[in-house]
C-alpha cells in the first residue's frame, strides 16, 4: 500500500510503498477514505508530542474515516505511533469504530471530529459545563478554540466569551452567535479590563494558550468574580503562548478555583468513546463551520507545510488523484 512516511522528526512525510498493515488482537483493517492533519498529528511527526516515542519511520495520523470490508463507512481513532491513518489502509482498534450517520461527508468528518472531541472533553468531562452555563474560550481564534466556541453554543451555553488575537476570526465568531469577544491584541491592562467586564462570572475557562495570556486572564477573571464562592473550573488544553505560568498562591484561596488539564493522559477511555458517539450523532444536524481541504495523499510532501487560514484543515485522501477528482 501507499502511505505517508516520516523518516526523521521534523521532516515532511514522503509518499512511499509500505507493506499492508497486519491487524493485531482487537484490530480491524479499514480502507482509509480521509485522514485529517491535526495539530496533534503535526506534533507527533515533529517529535515534540509526549506520544511521539522514538520509533522511526512512522506513518502519521491519529484518526480518520474509512470503509470496512462490508462496505460500511466508519470513523476510527486511537492509532499509536509508528502506525497512523495517513495510508491507503490502517489497522484500527475495533472498539474505536463508529458507524457514520447518513449525510456525513467523510472529508468534513475527518476534519471536524478531532478538534470537536478535544473541545467536548474539555467542556463537558473536565469543566463539567452545564446547559445554561457560561464559558470563556481563551484562544478562540484558532481551529480548536473555534470548535469549542461552536460546540458550547450548540449544546446550550447561556454565555460564550471568545478571546483571541485575530480580529477577523473574532468577527466570524460573533456571526456564529458568540455572545462576547475580547481582543488579546492589546495591552495587558486593556485585556484585563475587557475580560473583567465580560468574563468575571463564567463557570469555566477553556484555555488553549497558557503562558502570559493565561496569567493576565486568570488575574482579571479572579478579580472580577461577583461571588468568590462560585466554582470556576480552569481547563488547560494547549500551550500555544507558553509552557508555564506564574501562579500566585493567593488566587487559589481568594476564589473557588480548580485548575486541571484535558488531554490524552486525563481521558477515561470509556468516557471518550461515549463522548465520541454522542458527538458524531449530533454532527449531521449541527451547523458547525469549517473548511476541510481535501488533498490527494500522493501530495502529502508538498502540502504538509501549507499555510492555512483560520477554520481550514487539510485532509489527506488516498483515493483522490492529483486533479482533485475521486478515482
PDB file of C-alpha atoms in Angstrom:
ATOM      1  CA  UNK A   1       0.000   0.000   0.000  1.00  0.00           C
ATOM      2  CA  UNK A   2       0.991   3.652  -0.307  1.00  0.00           C
ATOM      3  CA  UNK A   3       1.381   5.746   2.833  1.00  0.00           C
ATOM      4  CA  UNK A   4       2.798   8.996   4.163  1.00  0.00           C
ATOM      5  CA  UNK A   5       6.101   8.094   5.819  1.00  0.00           C
ATOM      6  CA  UNK A   6       8.167  10.212   8.234  1.00  0.00           C
ATOM      7  CA  UNK A   7      11.832   9.174   8.278  1.00  0.00           C
ATOM      8  CA  UNK A   8      13.160  11.924  10.568  1.00  0.00           C
ATOM      9  CA  UNK A   9      11.307  14.032  13.125  1.00  0.00           C
ATOM     10  CA  UNK A  10      10.548  17.469  11.757  1.00  0.00           C
ATOM     11  CA  UNK A  11      10.704  16.461   8.099  1.00  0.00           C
ATOM     12  CA  UNK A  12       7.673  16.406   5.807  1.00  0.00           C
ATOM     13  CA  UNK A  13       6.382  12.885   5.138  1.00  0.00           C
ATOM     14  CA  UNK A  14       7.109  11.160   1.841  1.00  0.00           C
ATOM     15  CA  UNK A  15       4.634   9.168  -0.233  1.00  0.00           C
ATOM     16  CA  UNK A  16       6.029   5.642  -0.269  1.00  0.00           C
ATOM     17  CA  UNK A  17       5.141   1.982  -0.593  1.00  0.00           C
ATOM     18  CA  UNK A  18       4.822   0.010   2.652  1.00  0.00           C
ATOM     19  CA  UNK A  19       3.568  -3.475   3.477  1.00  0.00           C
ATOM     20  CA  UNK A  20      -0.147  -3.683   4.244  1.00  0.00           C
ATOM     21  CA  UNK A  21      -0.881  -3.498   7.989  1.00  0.00           C
ATOM     22  CA  UNK A  22      -1.284  -6.771   9.854  1.00  0.00           C
ATOM     23  CA  UNK A  23      -4.116  -6.390  12.383  1.00  0.00           C
ATOM     24  CA  UNK A  24      -3.352  -7.400  15.940  1.00  0.00           C
ATOM     25  CA  UNK A  25      -5.754  -8.642  18.586  1.00  0.00           C
ATOM     26  CA  UNK A  26      -8.816  -6.412  18.699  1.00  0.00           C
ATOM     27  CA  UNK A  27      -7.904  -4.619  15.462  1.00  0.00           C
ATOM     28  CA  UNK A  28      -9.526  -4.494  12.043  1.00  0.00           C
ATOM     29  CA  UNK A  29      -8.137  -3.244   8.729  1.00  0.00           C
ATOM     30  CA  UNK A  30     -10.014  -0.306   7.205  1.00  0.00           C
ATOM     31  CA  UNK A  31      -9.643   1.206   3.756  1.00  0.00           C
ATOM     32  CA  UNK A  32      -8.883   4.839   4.571  1.00  0.00           C
ATOM     33  CA  UNK A  33     -11.083   7.446   2.897  1.00  0.00           C
ATOM     34  CA  UNK A  34      -9.859  10.556   4.720  1.00  0.00           C
ATOM     35  CA  UNK A  35      -7.397  11.477   7.497  1.00  0.00           C
ATOM     36  CA  UNK A  36      -7.087  14.962   8.993  1.00  0.00           C
ATOM     37  CA  UNK A  37      -3.849  16.838   9.570  1.00  0.00           C
ATOM     38  CA  UNK A  38      -4.473  17.982  13.146  1.00  0.00           C
ATOM     39  CA  UNK A  39      -2.013  19.857  15.415  1.00  0.00           C
ATOM     40  CA  UNK A  40      -1.604  16.601  17.352  1.00  0.00           C
ATOM     41  CA  UNK A  41      -0.561  14.812  14.158  1.00  0.00           C
ATOM     42  CA  UNK A  42       1.934  17.540  13.274  1.00  0.00           C
ATOM     43  CA  UNK A  43       3.439  17.446  16.763  1.00  0.00           C
ATOM     44  CA  UNK A  44       3.823  13.657  16.743  1.00  0.00           C
ATOM     45  CA  UNK A  45       5.513  13.817  13.334  1.00  0.00           C
ATOM     46  CA  UNK A  46       7.808  16.586  14.576  1.00  0.00           C
ATOM     47  CA  UNK A  47       8.820  14.529  17.613  1.00  0.00           C
ATOM     48  CA  UNK A  48       7.578  17.213  20.007  1.00  0.00           C
ATOM     49  CA  UNK A  49       4.469  15.476  21.376  1.00  0.00           C
ATOM     50  CA  UNK A  50       4.622  13.348  24.502  1.00  0.00           C
ATOM     51  CA  UNK A  51       3.259  10.395  22.493  1.00  0.00           C
ATOM     52  CA  UNK A  52       5.848  10.686  19.699  1.00  0.00           C
ATOM     53  CA  UNK A  53       8.140   7.997  21.058  1.00  0.00           C
ATOM     54  CA  UNK A  54      11.364   7.246  19.204  1.00  0.00           C
ATOM     55  CA  UNK A  55      10.260   4.703  16.599  1.00  0.00           C
ATOM     56  CA  UNK A  56      11.043   5.755  13.042  1.00  0.00           C
ATOM     57  CA  UNK A  57       9.982   5.604  10.309  1.00  0.00           C
ATOM     58  CA  UNK A  58       6.369   6.324  11.230  1.00  0.00           C
ATOM     59  CA  UNK A  59       3.083   6.843   9.430  1.00  0.00           C
ATOM     60  CA  UNK A  60       1.372   9.972  10.809  1.00  0.00           C
ATOM     61  CA  UNK A  61      -2.322  10.219  11.586  1.00  0.00           C
ATOM     62  CA  UNK A  62      -4.349   9.589  14.729  1.00  0.00           C
ATOM     63  CA  UNK A  63      -7.828   9.102  13.280  1.00  0.00           C
ATOM     64  CA  UNK A  64      -9.841   9.120  10.092  1.00  0.00           C
ATOM     65  CA  UNK A  65     -12.824   7.895   8.155  1.00  0.00           C
ATOM     66  CA  UNK A  66     -12.607   4.516   6.478  1.00  0.00           C
ATOM     67  CA  UNK A  67     -14.589   1.743   4.883  1.00  0.00           C
ATOM     68  CA  UNK A  68     -14.865  -1.783   6.235  1.00  0.00           C
ATOM     69  CA  UNK A  69     -14.801  -4.903   4.088  1.00  0.00           C
ATOM     70  CA  UNK A  70     -18.603  -4.937   4.418  1.00  0.00           C
ATOM     71  CA  UNK A  71     -18.776  -1.528   2.731  1.00  0.00           C
ATOM     72  CA  UNK A  72     -19.819   0.324   5.894  1.00  0.00           C
ATOM     73  CA  UNK A  73     -18.261   3.765   6.415  1.00  0.00           C
ATOM     74  CA  UNK A  74     -16.867   4.315   9.912  1.00  0.00           C
ATOM     75  CA  UNK A  75     -14.943   6.834  11.959  1.00  0.00           C
ATOM     76  CA  UNK A  76     -11.881   5.271  13.608  1.00  0.00           C
ATOM     77  CA  UNK A  77      -9.268   6.572  16.041  1.00  0.00           C
ATOM     78  CA  UNK A  78      -6.678   5.610  18.606  1.00  0.00           C
ATOM     79  CA  UNK A  79      -3.797   4.794  16.264  1.00  0.00           C
ATOM     80  CA  UNK A  80      -0.456   4.879  18.067  1.00  0.00           C
ATOM     81  CA  UNK A  81       2.946   5.760  16.550  1.00  0.00           C
ATOM     82  CA  UNK A  82       4.541   4.401  14.449  1.00  0.00           C
ATOM     83  CA  UNK A  83       1.240   3.244  12.916  1.00  0.00           C
ATOM     84  CA  UNK A  84      -1.020   6.012  11.603  1.00  0.00           C
ATOM     85  CA  UNK A  85      -4.037   6.721   9.437  1.00  0.00           C
ATOM     86  CA  UNK A  86      -2.364   8.538   6.526  1.00  0.00           C
ATOM     87  CA  UNK A  87      -2.191   5.452   4.369  1.00  0.00           C
ATOM     88  CA  UNK A  88      -4.366   3.512   1.972  1.00  0.00           C
ATOM     89  CA  UNK A  89      -5.145   1.067   4.762  1.00  0.00           C
ATOM     90  CA  UNK A  90      -4.861   1.152   8.541  1.00  0.00           C
ATOM     91  CA  UNK A  91      -5.257  -1.343  11.379  1.00  0.00           C
ATOM     92  CA  UNK A  92      -7.666   0.368  13.768  1.00  0.00           C
ATOM     93  CA  UNK A  93      -8.859  -0.714  17.211  1.00  0.00           C
ATOM     94  CA  UNK A  94     -12.206  -2.440  16.674  1.00  0.00           C
ATOM     95  CA  UNK A  95     -13.525  -0.706  19.793  1.00  0.00           C
ATOM     96  CA  UNK A  96     -12.932   2.700  18.176  1.00  0.00           C
ATOM     97  CA  UNK A  97     -15.148   2.096  15.133  1.00  0.00           C
ATOM     98  CA  UNK A  98     -18.240   4.311  14.977  1.00  0.00           C
ATOM     99  CA  UNK A  99     -20.621   3.986  12.001  1.00  0.00           C
ATOM    100  CA  UNK A 100     -21.056   7.246  10.097  1.00  0.00           C
ATOM    101  CA  UNK A 101     -24.651   8.520  10.152  1.00  0.00           C
ATOM    102  CA  UNK A 102     -26.307   9.273   6.829  1.00  0.00           C
ATOM    103  CA  UNK A 103     -25.432  12.702   5.489  1.00  0.00           C
ATOM    104  CA  UNK A 104     -21.956  12.937   6.995  1.00  0.00           C
ATOM    105  CA  UNK A 105     -19.256  13.640   4.419  1.00  0.00           C
ATOM    106  CA  UNK A 106     -16.034  11.663   5.084  1.00  0.00           C
ATOM    107  CA  UNK A 107     -13.714  14.619   4.410  1.00  0.00           C
ATOM    108  CA  UNK A 108     -15.626  17.040   6.652  1.00  0.00           C
ATOM    109  CA  UNK A 109     -15.912  14.389   9.359  1.00  0.00           C
ATOM    110  CA  UNK A 110     -12.167  13.706   9.263  1.00  0.00           C
ATOM    111  CA  UNK A 111     -11.509  17.434   9.651  1.00  0.00           C
ATOM    112  CA  UNK A 112     -14.041  18.059  12.419  1.00  0.00           C
ATOM    113  CA  UNK A 113     -14.105  15.187  14.870  1.00  0.00           C
ATOM    114  CA  UNK A 114     -10.618  15.594  16.364  1.00  0.00           C
ATOM    115  CA  UNK A 115     -10.911  19.283  17.319  1.00  0.00           C
ATOM    116  CA  UNK A 116     -14.542  18.809  18.328  1.00  0.00           C
ATOM    117  CA  UNK A 117     -13.885  15.845  20.627  1.00  0.00           C
ATOM    118  CA  UNK A 118     -10.990  17.722  22.215  1.00  0.00           C
ATOM    119  CA  UNK A 119     -13.403  20.571  22.885  1.00  0.00           C
ATOM    120  CA  UNK A 120     -16.106  18.187  24.112  1.00  0.00           C
ATOM    121  CA  UNK A 121     -13.818  16.517  26.651  1.00  0.00           C
ATOM    122  CA  UNK A 122     -12.599  19.877  27.941  1.00  0.00           C
ATOM    123  CA  UNK A 123     -16.071  21.418  28.165  1.00  0.00           C
ATOM    124  CA  UNK A 124     -18.160  18.529  29.458  1.00  0.00           C
ATOM    125  CA  UNK A 125     -15.846  15.980  31.042  1.00  0.00           C
ATOM    126  CA  UNK A 126     -13.252  18.254  32.659  1.00  0.00           C
ATOM    127  CA  UNK A 127     -15.061  21.580  33.094  1.00  0.00           C
ATOM    128  CA  UNK A 128     -18.441  19.844  33.570  1.00  0.00           C
ATOM    129  CA  UNK A 129     -20.182  22.777  31.886  1.00  0.00           C
ATOM    130  CA  UNK A 130     -23.957  22.567  32.105  1.00  0.00           C
ATOM    131  CA  UNK A 131     -26.593  23.796  29.662  1.00  0.00           C
ATOM    132  CA  UNK A 132     -27.230  27.414  30.619  1.00  0.00           C
ATOM    133  CA  UNK A 133     -23.675  27.845  31.900  1.00  0.00           C
ATOM    134  CA  UNK A 134     -21.107  30.476  30.943  1.00  0.00           C
ATOM    135  CA  UNK A 135     -17.662  29.826  29.489  1.00  0.00           C
ATOM    136  CA  UNK A 136     -14.597  31.788  28.383  1.00  0.00           C
ATOM    137  CA  UNK A 137     -12.624  30.293  25.489  1.00  0.00           C
ATOM    138  CA  UNK A 138      -9.051  31.578  25.730  1.00  0.00           C
ATOM    139  CA  UNK A 139      -7.501  31.189  22.301  1.00  0.00           C
ATOM    140  CA  UNK A 140     -10.836  31.034  20.483  1.00  0.00           C
ATOM    141  CA  UNK A 141      -9.492  32.212  17.134  1.00  0.00           C
ATOM    142  CA  UNK A 142      -7.536  29.026  16.463  1.00  0.00           C
ATOM    143  CA  UNK A 143      -9.228  25.979  14.969  1.00  0.00           C
ATOM    144  CA  UNK A 144      -9.540  24.140  18.287  1.00  0.00           C
ATOM    145  CA  UNK A 145     -10.825  27.195  20.171  1.00  0.00           C
ATOM    146  CA  UNK A 146     -13.272  27.942  17.383  1.00  0.00           C
ATOM    147  CA  UNK A 147     -14.581  24.372  17.654  1.00  0.00           C
ATOM    148  CA  UNK A 148     -15.014  24.783  21.417  1.00  0.00           C
ATOM    149  CA  UNK A 149     -16.991  28.001  20.987  1.00  0.00           C
ATOM    150  CA  UNK A 150     -19.282  26.428  18.386  1.00  0.00           C
ATOM    151  CA  UNK A 151     -19.813  23.312  20.488  1.00  0.00           C
ATOM    152  CA  UNK A 152     -20.662  25.324  23.607  1.00  0.00           C
ATOM    153  CA  UNK A 153     -23.270  27.254  21.613  1.00  0.00           C
ATOM    154  CA  UNK A 154     -24.636  24.072  20.068  1.00  0.00           C
ATOM    155  CA  UNK A 155     -25.157  22.487  23.485  1.00  0.00           C
ATOM    156  CA  UNK A 156     -26.919  25.429  25.066  1.00  0.00           C
ATOM    157  CA  UNK A 157     -24.365  27.593  26.882  1.00  0.00           C
ATOM    158  CA  UNK A 158     -26.046  30.768  28.133  1.00  0.00           C
ATOM    159  CA  UNK A 159     -22.906  32.829  27.556  1.00  0.00           C
ATOM    160  CA  UNK A 160     -19.831  32.135  25.435  1.00  0.00           C
ATOM    161  CA  UNK A 161     -16.954  34.626  25.599  1.00  0.00           C
ATOM    162  CA  UNK A 162     -14.299  34.240  22.891  1.00  0.00           C
ATOM    163  CA  UNK A 163     -10.827  35.727  23.412  1.00  0.00           C
ATOM    164  CA  UNK A 164      -8.104  35.757  20.770  1.00  0.00           C
ATOM    165  CA  UNK A 165      -5.781  37.903  18.679  1.00  0.00           C
ATOM    166  CA  UNK A 166      -7.241  37.517  15.187  1.00  0.00           C
ATOM    167  CA  UNK A 167      -9.756  40.341  14.675  1.00  0.00           C
ATOM    168  CA  UNK A 168     -11.334  38.791  11.585  1.00  0.00           C
ATOM    169  CA  UNK A 169     -11.788  35.455  13.349  1.00  0.00           C
ATOM    170  CA  UNK A 170     -13.395  37.212  16.318  1.00  0.00           C
ATOM    171  CA  UNK A 171     -15.871  38.885  13.951  1.00  0.00           C
ATOM    172  CA  UNK A 172     -16.661  35.491  12.426  1.00  0.00           C
ATOM    173  CA  UNK A 173     -17.270  34.055  15.891  1.00  0.00           C
ATOM    174  CA  UNK A 174     -19.685  36.885  16.645  1.00  0.00           C
ATOM    175  CA  UNK A 175     -21.507  35.993  13.441  1.00  0.00           C
ATOM    176  CA  UNK A 176     -21.791  32.406  14.659  1.00  0.00           C
ATOM    177  CA  UNK A 177     -23.574  33.537  17.816  1.00  0.00           C
ATOM    178  CA  UNK A 178     -20.763  34.032  20.333  1.00  0.00           C
ATOM    179  CA  UNK A 179     -22.088  36.475  22.927  1.00  0.00           C
ATOM    180  CA  UNK A 180     -18.929  38.476  23.697  1.00  0.00           C
ATOM    181  CA  UNK A 181     -15.466  38.740  22.151  1.00  0.00           C
ATOM    182  CA  UNK A 182     -12.251  40.072  23.651  1.00  0.00           C
ATOM    183  CA  UNK A 183      -9.191  41.014  21.615  1.00  0.00           C
ATOM    184  CA  UNK A 184      -5.917  39.820  23.098  1.00  0.00           C
ATOM    185  CA  UNK A 185      -4.079  42.053  20.634  1.00  0.00           C
ATOM    186  CA  UNK A 186      -3.925  44.882  23.180  1.00  0.00           C
ATOM    187  CA  UNK A 187      -2.000  45.886  26.293  1.00  0.00           C
ATOM    188  CA  UNK A 188      -2.235  43.699  29.381  1.00  0.00           C
ATOM    189  CA  UNK A 189      -4.204  46.439  31.119  1.00  0.00           C
ATOM    190  CA  UNK A 190      -6.743  46.702  28.299  1.00  0.00           C
ATOM    191  CA  UNK A 191      -7.142  42.934  28.083  1.00  0.00           C
ATOM    192  CA  UNK A 192      -7.623  42.670  31.847  1.00  0.00           C
ATOM    193  CA  UNK A 193     -10.314  45.355  31.873  1.00  0.00           C
ATOM    194  CA  UNK A 194     -12.183  43.759  28.966  1.00  0.00           C
ATOM    195  CA  UNK A 195     -12.047  40.272  30.447  1.00  0.00           C
ATOM    196  CA  UNK A 196     -13.123  41.522  33.845  1.00  0.00           C
ATOM    197  CA  UNK A 197     -16.147  43.240  32.320  1.00  0.00           C
ATOM    198  CA  UNK A 198     -17.476  40.272  30.343  1.00  0.00           C
ATOM    199  CA  UNK A 199     -15.992  37.104  31.873  1.00  0.00           C
ATOM    200  CA  UNK A 200     -15.946  37.676  35.613  1.00  0.00           C
ATOM    201  CA  UNK A 201     -18.970  35.434  36.135  1.00  0.00           C
ATOM    202  CA  UNK A 202     -18.065  32.471  33.920  1.00  0.00           C
ATOM    203  CA  UNK A 203     -18.302  28.916  35.210  1.00  0.00           C
ATOM    204  CA  UNK A 204     -15.354  27.652  33.193  1.00  0.00           C
ATOM    205  CA  UNK A 205     -12.346  28.750  31.175  1.00  0.00           C
ATOM    206  CA  UNK A 206     -11.133  26.542  28.330  1.00  0.00           C
ATOM    207  CA  UNK A 207      -7.528  27.616  27.825  1.00  0.00           C
ATOM    208  CA  UNK A 208      -5.722  26.832  24.576  1.00  0.00           C
ATOM    209  CA  UNK A 209      -2.963  29.410  25.216  1.00  0.00           C
ATOM    210  CA  UNK A 210      -1.458  29.101  28.714  1.00  0.00           C
ATOM    211  CA  UNK A 211       1.663  31.258  29.140  1.00  0.00           C
ATOM    212  CA  UNK A 212       1.376  35.007  29.725  1.00  0.00           C
ATOM    213  CA  UNK A 213      -2.187  35.391  28.352  1.00  0.00           C
ATOM    214  CA  UNK A 214      -3.373  32.888  30.958  1.00  0.00           C
ATOM    215  CA  UNK A 215      -1.669  34.875  33.731  1.00  0.00           C
ATOM    216  CA  UNK A 216      -3.433  38.066  32.619  1.00  0.00           C
ATOM    217  CA  UNK A 217      -6.777  36.325  32.165  1.00  0.00           C
ATOM    218  CA  UNK A 218      -6.652  34.488  35.491  1.00  0.00           C
ATOM    219  CA  UNK A 219      -5.919  37.676  37.416  1.00  0.00           C
ATOM    220  CA  UNK A 220      -8.692  39.519  35.556  1.00  0.00           C
ATOM    221  CA  UNK A 221     -11.362  36.857  35.992  1.00  0.00           C
ATOM    222  CA  UNK A 222     -10.429  36.161  39.624  1.00  0.00           C
ATOM    223  CA  UNK A 223     -10.559  39.868  40.436  1.00  0.00           C
ATOM    224  CA  UNK A 224     -13.996  40.314  38.876  1.00  0.00           C
ATOM    225  CA  UNK A 225     -15.909  37.435  40.497  1.00  0.00           C
ATOM    226  CA  UNK A 226     -19.271  38.747  41.753  1.00  0.00           C
ATOM    227  CA  UNK A 227     -19.374  35.764  44.111  1.00  0.00           C
ATOM    228  CA  UNK A 228     -15.944  34.397  45.106  1.00  0.00           C
ATOM    229  CA  UNK A 229     -17.574  31.123  46.174  1.00  0.00           C
ATOM    230  CA  UNK A 230     -18.951  30.461  42.678  1.00  0.00           C
ATOM    231  CA  UNK A 231     -16.987  27.481  41.318  1.00  0.00           C
ATOM    232  CA  UNK A 232     -14.571  28.246  38.485  1.00  0.00           C
ATOM    233  CA  UNK A 233     -13.014  25.364  36.575  1.00  0.00           C
ATOM    234  CA  UNK A 234      -9.931  26.385  34.559  1.00  0.00           C
ATOM    235  CA  UNK A 235      -9.066  23.725  31.973  1.00  0.00           C
ATOM    236  CA  UNK A 236      -5.657  23.827  30.274  1.00  0.00           C
ATOM    237  CA  UNK A 237      -5.922  22.239  26.823  1.00  0.00           C
ATOM    238  CA  UNK A 238      -2.986  23.773  24.968  1.00  0.00           C
ATOM    239  CA  UNK A 239       0.113  25.887  25.446  1.00  0.00           C
ATOM    240  CA  UNK A 240       0.331  27.950  22.270  1.00  0.00           C
ATOM    241  CA  UNK A 241       1.540  31.006  24.196  1.00  0.00           C
ATOM    242  CA  UNK A 242       3.973  29.298  26.556  1.00  0.00           C
ATOM    243  CA  UNK A 243       4.578  26.100  28.553  1.00  0.00           C
ATOM    244  CA  UNK A 244       4.288  27.578  32.051  1.00  0.00           C
ATOM    245  CA  UNK A 245       2.701  30.343  34.114  1.00  0.00           C
ATOM    246  CA  UNK A 246       3.446  32.160  37.354  1.00  0.00           C
ATOM    247  CA  UNK A 247       0.596  31.277  39.724  1.00  0.00           C
ATOM    248  CA  UNK A 248       0.209  33.438  42.851  1.00  0.00           C
ATOM    249  CA  UNK A 249      -0.927  31.217  45.701  1.00  0.00           C
ATOM    250  CA  UNK A 250      -3.462  33.753  46.975  1.00  0.00           C
ATOM    251  CA  UNK A 251      -5.675  33.315  43.900  1.00  0.00           C
ATOM    252  CA  UNK A 252      -6.253  29.713  44.979  1.00  0.00           C
ATOM    253  CA  UNK A 253      -7.603  30.967  48.303  1.00  0.00           C
ATOM    254  CA  UNK A 254      -9.400  34.102  47.113  1.00  0.00           C
ATOM    255  CA  UNK A 255     -11.855  32.312  44.841  1.00  0.00           C
ATOM    256  CA  UNK A 256     -13.300  28.829  44.450  1.00  0.00           C
ATOM    257  CA  UNK A 257     -10.880  27.764  41.715  1.00  0.00           C
ATOM    258  CA  UNK A 258      -9.984  24.367  40.290  1.00  0.00           C
ATOM    259  CA  UNK A 259      -7.224  24.115  37.678  1.00  0.00           C
ATOM    260  CA  UNK A 260      -6.936  20.941  35.644  1.00  0.00           C
ATOM    261  CA  UNK A 261      -5.878  19.746  32.215  1.00  0.00           C
ATOM    262  CA  UNK A 262      -7.594  17.980  29.357  1.00  0.00           C
ATOM    263  CA  UNK A 263      -5.602  15.654  27.145  1.00  0.00           C
ATOM    264  CA  UNK A 264      -4.729  12.053  26.438  1.00  0.00           C
ATOM    265  CA  UNK A 265      -3.443  11.446  29.953  1.00  0.00           C
ATOM    266  CA  UNK A 266      -6.585  12.704  31.689  1.00  0.00           C
ATOM    267  CA  UNK A 267      -9.086  10.980  29.391  1.00  0.00           C
ATOM    268  CA  UNK A 268     -11.017   7.957  30.672  1.00  0.00           C
ATOM    269  CA  UNK A 269     -11.350   5.620  27.647  1.00  0.00           C
ATOM    270  CA  UNK A 270     -14.997   4.722  28.278  1.00  0.00           C
ATOM    271  CA  UNK A 271     -15.917   8.393  28.570  1.00  0.00           C
ATOM    272  CA  UNK A 272     -14.031   9.269  25.380  1.00  0.00           C
ATOM    273  CA  UNK A 273     -15.901   6.560  23.486  1.00  0.00           C
ATOM    274  CA  UNK A 274     -19.287   7.666  24.819  1.00  0.00           C
ATOM    275  CA  UNK A 275     -18.476  11.297  24.047  1.00  0.00           C
ATOM    276  CA  UNK A 276     -17.347  10.454  20.505  1.00  0.00           C
ATOM    277  CA  UNK A 277     -20.573   8.597  19.810  1.00  0.00           C
ATOM    278  CA  UNK A 278     -22.667  11.462  21.170  1.00  0.00           C
ATOM    279  CA  UNK A 279     -20.686  13.998  19.139  1.00  0.00           C
ATOM    280  CA  UNK A 280     -20.903  12.092  15.862  1.00  0.00           C
ATOM    281  CA  UNK A 281     -24.643  11.605  16.297  1.00  0.00           C
ATOM    282  CA  UNK A 282     -25.016  15.400  16.626  1.00  0.00           C
ATOM    283  CA  UNK A 283     -22.971  16.353  13.578  1.00  0.00           C
ATOM    284  CA  UNK A 284     -25.498  15.728  10.770  1.00  0.00           C
ATOM    285  CA  UNK A 285     -27.871  18.365  12.189  1.00  0.00           C
ATOM    286  CA  UNK A 286     -25.203  20.705  13.568  1.00  0.00           C
ATOM    287  CA  UNK A 287     -24.280  23.916  11.797  1.00  0.00           C
ATOM    288  CA  UNK A 288     -20.568  23.736  12.547  1.00  0.00           C
ATOM    289  CA  UNK A 289     -18.424  25.833  10.246  1.00  0.00           C
ATOM    290  CA  UNK A 290     -15.139  24.502   8.972  1.00  0.00           C
ATOM    291  CA  UNK A 291     -13.345  24.412   5.640  1.00  0.00           C
ATOM    292  CA  UNK A 292     -11.979  20.954   5.028  1.00  0.00           C
ATOM    293  CA  UNK A 293      -9.435  20.991   2.202  1.00  0.00           C
ATOM    294  CA  UNK A 294      -9.181  17.581   0.545  1.00  0.00           C
ATOM    295  CA  UNK A 295      -5.684  16.799  -0.747  1.00  0.00           C
ATOM    296  CA  UNK A 296      -4.515  13.633  -2.520  1.00  0.00           C
ATOM    297  CA  UNK A 297      -2.363  11.575  -0.178  1.00  0.00           C
ATOM    298  CA  UNK A 298       0.160  11.408  -3.016  1.00  0.00           C
ATOM    299  CA  UNK A 299       0.784  15.145  -2.480  1.00  0.00           C
ATOM    300  CA  UNK A 300       1.466  14.866   1.257  1.00  0.00           C
ATOM    301  CA  UNK A 301       5.096  16.009   0.994  1.00  0.00           C
ATOM    302  CA  UNK A 302       4.228  19.193  -0.911  1.00  0.00           C
ATOM    303  CA  UNK A 303       1.100  20.033   1.119  1.00  0.00           C
ATOM    304  CA  UNK A 304       2.298  19.243   4.655  1.00  0.00           C
ATOM    305  CA  UNK A 305       3.507  22.764   5.483  1.00  0.00           C
ATOM    306  CA  UNK A 306       0.870  24.679   3.512  1.00  0.00           C
ATOM    307  CA  UNK A 307      -0.236  27.914   5.204  1.00  0.00           C
ATOM    308  CA  UNK A 308      -3.914  27.808   6.161  1.00  0.00           C
ATOM    309  CA  UNK A 309      -6.455  30.390   7.231  1.00  0.00           C
ATOM    310  CA  UNK A 310      -8.396  30.068  10.484  1.00  0.00           C
ATOM    311  CA  UNK A 311     -11.101  27.449  10.121  1.00  0.00           C
ATOM    312  CA  UNK A 312      -9.257  25.498   7.443  1.00  0.00           C
ATOM    313  CA  UNK A 313      -7.861  21.993   7.877  1.00  0.00           C
ATOM    314  CA  UNK A 314      -6.051  19.719   5.449  1.00  0.00           C
ATOM    315  CA  UNK A 315      -7.499  16.253   4.946  1.00  0.00           C
ATOM    316  CA  UNK A 316      -5.478  13.662   3.051  1.00  0.00           C
ATOM    317  CA  UNK A 317      -7.451  11.270   0.854  1.00  0.00           C
ATOM    318  CA  UNK A 318      -5.776   8.155  -0.582  1.00  0.00           C
ATOM    319  CA  UNK A 319      -8.403   7.778  -3.333  1.00  0.00           C
ATOM    320  CA  UNK A 320      -8.101  11.340  -4.595  1.00  0.00           C
ATOM    321  CA  UNK A 321      -5.954  11.868  -7.669  1.00  0.00           C
ATOM    322  CA  UNK A 322      -3.907  14.972  -8.301  1.00  0.00           C
ATOM    323  CA  UNK A 323      -6.637  16.668 -10.314  1.00  0.00           C
ATOM    324  CA  UNK A 324      -8.927  16.530  -7.293  1.00  0.00           C
ATOM    325  CA  UNK A 325     -11.266  14.009  -8.939  1.00  0.00           C
ATOM    326  CA  UNK A 326     -12.141  10.888  -6.919  1.00  0.00           C
ATOM    327  CA  UNK A 327     -10.851   7.693  -8.510  1.00  0.00           C
TER     328      UNK A 327
END
